[in-house]
mmCIF file of C-alpha atoms and ligand atoms in Angstrom:
data_model
loop_
_atom_site.group_PDB
_atom_site.id
_atom_site.type_symbol
_atom_site.label_atom_id
_atom_site.label_comp_id
_atom_site.label_asym_id
_atom_site.label_seq_id
_atom_site.Cartn_x
_atom_site.Cartn_y
_atom_site.Cartn_z
ATOM 1 C CA MET A 1 112.208 75.080 128.584
ATOM 2 C CA TYR A 2 110.894 77.639 126.124
ATOM 3 C CA TRP A 3 110.980 81.130 127.369
ATOM 4 C CA PRO A 4 109.042 83.312 126.799
ATOM 5 C CA ALA A 5 106.989 80.678 125.008
ATOM 6 C CA LEU A 6 103.675 82.463 124.903
ATOM 7 C CA ASN A 7 105.028 85.886 124.196
ATOM 8 C CA LEU A 8 104.042 86.282 120.541
ATOM 9 C CA LYS A 9 106.184 89.063 119.183
ATOM 10 C CA ASN A 10 108.915 90.033 116.768
ATOM 11 C CA PHE A 11 107.693 87.594 114.094
ATOM 12 C CA ASN A 12 108.380 84.574 116.302
ATOM 13 C CA PHE A 13 105.353 82.658 115.010
ATOM 14 C CA ILE A 14 103.487 81.820 111.810
ATOM 15 C CA PRO A 15 100.054 83.490 111.786
ATOM 16 C CA LYS A 16 97.240 80.960 111.696
ATOM 17 C CA GLY A 17 93.464 80.898 111.801
ATOM 18 C CA TYR A 18 92.963 84.160 109.903
ATOM 19 C CA GLU A 19 90.260 84.507 107.317
ATOM 20 C CA ILE A 20 91.234 84.342 103.647
ATOM 21 C CA PRO A 21 88.581 85.967 101.418
ATOM 22 C CA ASP A 22 87.940 83.790 98.351
ATOM 23 C CA THR A 23 87.874 86.954 96.226
ATOM 24 C CA LEU A 24 91.660 87.211 96.437
ATOM 25 C CA LYS A 25 93.594 86.814 93.190
ATOM 26 C CA TYR A 26 96.241 84.901 95.094
ATOM 27 C CA LEU A 27 97.873 84.492 98.477
ATOM 28 C CA HIS A 28 101.638 84.829 98.747
ATOM 29 C CA LEU A 29 103.616 82.968 101.389
ATOM 30 C CA THR A 30 107.254 82.631 102.257
ATOM 31 C CA SER A 31 107.623 79.056 103.456
ATOM 32 C CA ASN A 32 110.601 79.654 105.731
ATOM 33 C CA ASN A 33 111.713 82.847 107.430
ATOM 34 C CA THR A 34 115.499 82.926 107.584
ATOM 35 C CA ILE A 35 115.708 85.944 109.890
ATOM 36 C CA PHE A 36 113.313 84.890 112.650
ATOM 37 C CA GLY A 37 113.626 81.118 112.216
ATOM 38 C CA THR A 38 110.005 80.202 111.554
ATOM 39 C CA GLN A 39 108.669 77.758 108.974
ATOM 40 C CA TYR A 40 105.254 76.744 107.691
ATOM 41 C CA LYS A 41 104.429 73.167 108.744
ATOM 42 C CA GLU A 42 100.981 73.262 107.171
ATOM 43 C CA TRP A 43 99.729 75.378 104.288
ATOM 44 C CA PRO A 44 96.736 77.656 104.856
ATOM 45 C CA THR A 45 93.385 76.135 103.936
ATOM 46 C CA THR A 46 92.010 78.123 101.013
ATOM 47 C CA ASN A 47 90.809 77.800 97.444
ATOM 48 C CA VAL A 48 92.609 80.925 96.257
ATOM 49 C CA PRO A 49 95.816 80.298 94.261
ATOM 50 C CA LEU A 50 98.887 79.978 96.466
ATOM 51 C CA VAL A 51 102.170 81.578 95.454
ATOM 52 C CA CYS A 52 105.217 80.679 97.495
ATOM 53 C CA ASP A 53 108.790 81.866 97.839
ATOM 54 C CA MET A 54 110.560 78.650 98.854
ATOM 55 C CA SER A 55 114.091 80.003 98.487
ATOM 56 C CA SER A 56 115.233 78.934 101.914
ATOM 57 C CA ASP A 57 113.665 75.498 102.305
ATOM 58 C CA ILE A 58 113.263 74.124 98.787
ATOM 59 C CA PHE A 59 114.449 70.473 98.615
ATOM 60 C CA SER A 60 114.655 70.260 102.418
ATOM 61 C CA LYS A 61 111.595 67.969 102.578
ATOM 62 C CA PRO A 62 108.846 66.632 100.307
ATOM 63 C CA ILE A 63 106.122 69.158 99.472
ATOM 64 C CA ASP A 64 102.741 68.825 97.835
ATOM 65 C CA ALA A 65 103.430 70.979 94.776
ATOM 66 C CA SER A 66 99.838 70.542 93.592
ATOM 67 C CA ARG A 67 98.777 73.042 96.297
ATOM 68 C CA PHE A 68 100.540 75.900 94.487
ATOM 69 C CA ASP A 69 100.026 77.902 91.333
ATOM 70 C CA LEU A 70 103.528 79.293 91.539
ATOM 71 C CA ILE A 71 106.627 78.253 93.421
ATOM 72 C CA TYR A 72 109.870 80.146 93.057
ATOM 73 C CA ALA A 73 113.186 79.733 94.777
ATOM 74 C CA GLY A 74 116.575 81.342 94.507
ATOM 75 C CA ALA A 75 119.195 78.603 94.289
ATOM 76 C CA GLN A 76 121.603 79.980 96.832
ATOM 77 C CA LYS A 77 120.562 78.041 99.931
ATOM 78 C CA ASN A 78 119.694 74.408 99.228
ATOM 79 C CA MET A 79 120.243 74.192 95.496
ATOM 80 C CA GLY A 80 123.415 75.745 94.152
ATOM 81 C CA PRO A 81 125.362 78.960 93.643
ATOM 82 C CA ALA A 82 123.627 82.346 93.540
ATOM 83 C CA GLY A 83 122.465 83.493 90.141
ATOM 84 C CA VAL A 84 119.803 80.983 89.172
ATOM 85 C CA THR A 85 116.159 80.750 90.238
ATOM 86 C CA LEU A 86 113.877 77.759 90.065
ATOM 87 C CA VAL A 87 110.283 78.442 88.996
ATOM 88 C CA VAL A 88 107.399 75.966 88.990
ATOM 89 C CA VAL A 89 104.279 77.521 87.511
ATOM 90 C CA ARG A 90 100.869 76.039 86.807
ATOM 91 C CA LYS A 91 100.130 76.308 83.088
ATOM 92 C CA SER A 92 96.636 77.667 83.761
ATOM 93 C CA ALA A 93 98.162 80.563 85.724
ATOM 94 C CA LEU A 94 100.083 81.778 82.680
ATOM 95 C CA GLY A 95 98.662 84.639 80.657
ATOM 96 C CA THR A 96 96.260 85.667 83.398
ATOM 97 C CA VAL A 97 97.916 89.043 84.040
ATOM 98 C CA SER A 98 96.087 91.821 82.199
ATOM 99 C CA ARG A 99 98.500 94.664 82.954
ATOM 100 C CA TYR A 100 101.628 95.219 80.865
ATOM 101 C CA LEU A 101 104.453 92.847 81.819
ATOM 102 C CA PRO A 102 108.002 93.624 80.707
ATOM 103 C CA THR A 103 109.232 90.796 78.449
ATOM 104 C CA MET A 104 111.881 89.649 80.889
ATOM 105 C CA LEU A 105 109.432 89.454 83.808
ATOM 106 C CA ASN A 106 106.945 87.299 81.916
ATOM 107 C CA TYR A 107 107.382 83.597 82.646
ATOM 108 C CA GLU A 108 105.897 82.796 79.218
ATOM 109 C CA THR A 109 108.986 84.359 77.635
ATOM 110 C CA HIS A 110 111.219 81.941 79.491
ATOM 111 C CA ILE A 111 109.029 78.916 78.856
ATOM 112 C CA LYS A 112 108.846 79.646 75.109
ATOM 113 C CA ASN A 113 112.608 79.977 74.981
ATOM 114 C CA GLU A 114 113.290 76.916 77.139
ATOM 115 C CA SER A 115 114.946 79.064 79.803
ATOM 116 C CA MET A 116 117.429 80.428 77.253
ATOM 117 C CA TYR A 117 115.885 83.797 76.385
ATOM 118 C CA ASN A 118 118.913 85.345 78.049
ATOM 119 C CA THR A 119 122.282 83.636 78.345
ATOM 120 C CA PRO A 120 121.716 81.221 81.222
ATOM 121 C CA PRO A 121 124.234 81.129 84.095
ATOM 122 C CA VAL A 122 125.418 77.679 83.049
ATOM 123 C CA TYR A 123 127.865 77.174 85.891
ATOM 124 C CA ALA A 124 125.200 77.851 88.541
ATOM 125 C CA ILE A 125 122.800 75.528 86.704
ATOM 126 C CA TYR A 126 125.458 72.822 86.413
ATOM 127 C CA VAL A 127 126.249 72.931 90.131
ATOM 128 C CA SER A 128 122.508 72.868 90.902
ATOM 129 C CA MET A 129 122.309 69.673 88.852
ATOM 130 C CA LEU A 130 125.156 68.152 90.879
ATOM 131 C CA THR A 131 123.329 69.111 94.073
ATOM 132 C CA MET A 132 120.152 67.445 92.854
ATOM 133 C CA GLU A 133 122.103 64.290 92.042
ATOM 134 C CA TRP A 134 123.528 64.409 95.567
ATOM 135 C CA ILE A 135 119.997 64.746 96.967
ATOM 136 C CA VAL A 136 118.846 61.704 94.991
ATOM 137 C CA GLN A 137 121.882 59.697 96.168
ATOM 138 C CA ASN A 138 121.072 60.633 99.753
ATOM 139 C CA GLY A 139 117.516 59.390 99.873
ATOM 140 C CA GLY A 140 115.791 62.109 97.889
ATOM 141 C CA LEU A 141 113.521 64.609 99.585
ATOM 142 C CA ALA A 142 112.445 62.057 102.206
ATOM 143 C CA GLY A 143 116.116 61.510 102.999
ATOM 144 C CA MET A 144 116.685 65.272 103.273
ATOM 145 C CA ALA A 145 113.675 65.576 105.601
ATOM 146 C CA ALA A 146 114.995 62.806 107.857
ATOM 147 C CA ARG A 147 118.454 64.404 108.048
ATOM 148 C CA ASN A 148 117.017 67.855 108.707
ATOM 149 C CA GLU A 149 114.607 66.623 111.378
ATOM 150 C CA GLU A 150 117.421 64.847 113.156
ATOM 151 C CA LYS A 151 119.670 67.933 113.037
ATOM 152 C CA GLY A 152 116.865 70.238 114.166
ATOM 153 C CA ALA A 153 115.879 67.975 117.074
ATOM 154 C CA LEU A 154 119.499 67.797 118.257
ATOM 155 C CA LEU A 155 119.852 71.552 118.382
ATOM 156 C CA TYR A 156 116.386 72.511 119.657
ATOM 157 C CA ASP A 157 116.624 69.859 122.401
ATOM 158 C CA GLU A 158 119.834 71.482 123.613
ATOM 159 C CA ILE A 159 118.330 74.986 123.412
ATOM 160 C CA ASP A 160 115.408 73.768 125.565
ATOM 161 C CA ARG A 161 117.618 71.837 127.998
ATOM 162 C CA ASN A 162 120.443 74.317 128.457
ATOM 163 C CA PRO A 163 119.460 76.834 131.149
ATOM 164 C CA LEU A 164 121.587 79.583 129.555
ATOM 165 C CA PHE A 165 119.694 79.664 126.241
ATOM 166 C CA TYR A 166 116.176 79.998 124.865
ATOM 167 C CA GLY A 167 114.689 79.739 121.388
ATOM 168 C CA HIS A 168 113.261 82.742 119.513
ATOM 169 C CA ALA A 169 110.410 81.033 117.605
ATOM 170 C CA VAL A 170 107.472 79.306 119.278
ATOM 171 C CA PRO A 171 108.057 75.535 119.268
ATOM 172 C CA GLU A 172 105.309 74.629 116.790
ATOM 173 C CA ASP A 173 106.685 76.963 114.109
ATOM 174 C CA ARG A 174 110.400 76.327 114.543
ATOM 175 C CA SER A 175 112.407 76.294 111.350
ATOM 176 C CA LEU A 176 114.581 73.297 110.524
ATOM 177 C CA MET A 177 116.729 75.538 108.322
ATOM 178 C CA ASN A 178 117.481 78.556 110.525
ATOM 179 C CA VAL A 179 117.630 78.020 114.255
ATOM 180 C CA CYS A 180 117.424 81.341 116.125
ATOM 181 C CA PHE A 181 118.277 81.354 119.803
ATOM 182 C CA ARG A 182 119.421 83.705 122.514
ATOM 183 C CA LEU A 183 121.226 83.850 125.820
ATOM 184 C CA HIS A 184 119.166 84.890 128.842
ATOM 185 C CA ASP A 185 122.213 86.964 129.790
ATOM 186 C CA GLU A 186 122.934 88.930 126.609
ATOM 187 C CA SER A 187 126.164 90.301 128.037
ATOM 188 C CA TRP A 188 127.695 86.849 127.373
ATOM 189 C CA GLU A 189 127.034 86.922 123.611
ATOM 190 C CA ALA A 190 130.575 87.870 122.627
ATOM 191 C CA ASP A 191 131.971 85.184 124.976
ATOM 192 C CA PHE A 192 129.831 82.525 123.359
ATOM 193 C CA LEU A 193 130.771 83.583 119.822
ATOM 194 C CA ARG A 194 134.442 83.493 120.854
ATOM 195 C CA LEU A 195 134.064 79.945 122.161
ATOM 196 C CA CYS A 196 132.271 78.960 118.941
ATOM 197 C CA ALA A 197 135.142 80.374 116.881
ATOM 198 C CA GLN A 198 137.652 78.443 119.019
ATOM 199 C CA ASN A 199 135.713 75.272 118.213
ATOM 200 C CA GLY A 200 135.702 76.009 114.481
ATOM 201 C CA LEU A 201 132.120 77.300 114.340
ATOM 202 C CA ASP A 202 131.536 80.422 112.295
ATOM 203 C CA GLY A 203 128.581 82.491 111.059
ATOM 204 C CA LEU A 204 126.456 82.142 114.187
ATOM 205 C CA LYS A 205 125.744 85.793 114.864
ATOM 206 C CA GLY A 206 122.004 86.444 114.572
ATOM 207 C CA HIS A 207 120.474 88.845 112.086
ATOM 208 C CA ARG A 208 120.653 92.434 113.380
ATOM 209 C CA SER A 209 116.855 92.635 113.737
ATOM 210 C CA VAL A 210 116.698 89.665 116.141
ATOM 211 C CA GLY A 211 120.104 89.640 117.807
ATOM 212 C CA GLY A 212 121.354 86.533 119.553
ATOM 213 C CA PHE A 213 122.416 83.616 117.417
ATOM 214 C CA ARG A 214 121.311 81.935 114.241
ATOM 215 C CA ALA A 215 122.474 78.511 113.125
ATOM 216 C CA SER A 216 121.667 78.094 109.455
ATOM 217 C CA ILE A 217 121.617 74.356 108.982
ATOM 218 C CA TYR A 218 120.612 73.943 105.360
ATOM 219 C CA ASN A 219 120.854 70.574 103.581
ATOM 220 C CA ALA A 220 124.600 70.987 103.187
ATOM 221 C CA MET A 221 125.240 71.166 106.931
ATOM 222 C CA GLU A 222 126.228 67.760 108.256
ATOM 223 C CA LYS A 223 124.927 66.406 111.548
ATOM 224 C CA GLU A 224 128.507 66.584 112.881
ATOM 225 C CA GLY A 225 128.431 70.379 112.575
ATOM 226 C CA VAL A 226 125.250 70.589 114.632
ATOM 227 C CA GLN A 227 126.717 68.172 117.160
ATOM 228 C CA ARG A 228 129.765 70.418 117.510
ATOM 229 C CA LEU A 229 127.507 73.398 118.225
ATOM 230 C CA VAL A 230 125.554 71.424 120.852
ATOM 231 C CA GLU A 231 128.818 70.417 122.551
ATOM 232 C CA THR A 232 129.961 74.037 122.477
ATOM 233 C CA MET A 233 126.732 75.137 124.186
ATOM 234 C CA GLN A 234 127.350 72.501 126.861
ATOM 235 C CA GLN A 235 130.950 73.624 127.271
ATOM 236 C CA PHE A 236 129.730 77.218 127.655
ATOM 237 C CA GLU A 237 127.256 76.101 130.320
ATOM 238 C CA ARG A 238 130.099 74.463 132.316
ATOM 239 C CA GLU A 239 132.314 77.526 131.935
ATOM 240 C CA LYS A 240 129.624 79.907 133.185
ATOM 241 C CA ALA A 241 128.508 77.656 136.061
HETATM 242 C C1 PLP B 1 117.591 84.228 101.197
HETATM 243 C C2 PLP B 1 116.268 84.744 100.823
HETATM 244 C C3 PLP B 1 116.134 85.955 100.178
HETATM 245 C C4 PLP B 1 117.324 86.830 99.929
HETATM 246 O O1 PLP B 1 118.027 86.431 98.872
HETATM 247 P P1 PLP B 1 119.537 86.904 98.708
HETATM 248 O O2 PLP B 1 119.669 87.135 97.272
HETATM 249 O O3 PLP B 1 120.342 85.739 99.223
HETATM 250 O O4 PLP B 1 119.738 88.128 99.547
HETATM 251 C C5 PLP B 1 114.876 86.371 99.816
HETATM 252 N N1 PLP B 1 113.782 85.656 100.094
HETATM 253 C C6 PLP B 1 113.877 84.486 100.736
HETATM 254 C C7 PLP B 1 112.636 83.727 101.050
HETATM 255 C C8 PLP B 1 115.111 83.993 101.125
HETATM 256 O O5 PLP B 1 115.194 82.831 101.773
#
């Protein structure tokens, strides 16, 4: 059950089918919305350069990088500790800005200096390297995608099955990183969070602009953690019956 499935509101869907003028200098996307739990499954069809903030789903699945002129991602979700940002920029996109760019904000500065124009945060970079090795050892990006699809299916299936809960995002745009869901009876929210805490589950309170619950199940979250949440939702259903 998805309810209210066709009620498009509060950023619960990815806009599609809009016209993109080919006079645009670029189109900026954010591939995954952590607050509302939506995620692009297909990139917009356009010839204008695409720029994408992939902070919250980088390395969660294979992507066709050739579609983008610029990809950037803060490390702090799927890559490593806060403090380092990954940038992938098409060489032909460099030097195309005619207005004044402060030295530090110009990617050419960092490329020329091999990412050592400033003192790099070596610890954050080192841990990011360890994470990438872990990704490779666990099947690479295809392996990450398989794990994340399995985790997402487990949780969304329970949200759809359990009569107490419903998902925030429309099914076709559901994020595999941030699963936002609600109770039909909001007065039970504190009860559910208490039961979660009893079962060792923390950090499930939704963002203040959506309310309800948010399970952030980035690469690092094991399937067992998602399973525990599903069991807790089932336990809650029995307790409220
Ligand atoms: C997490 C995230 C941010 C916020 O970054 P913080 O430094 O963790 O607050 C910004 N943009 C995107 C796309 C994100 O996923």
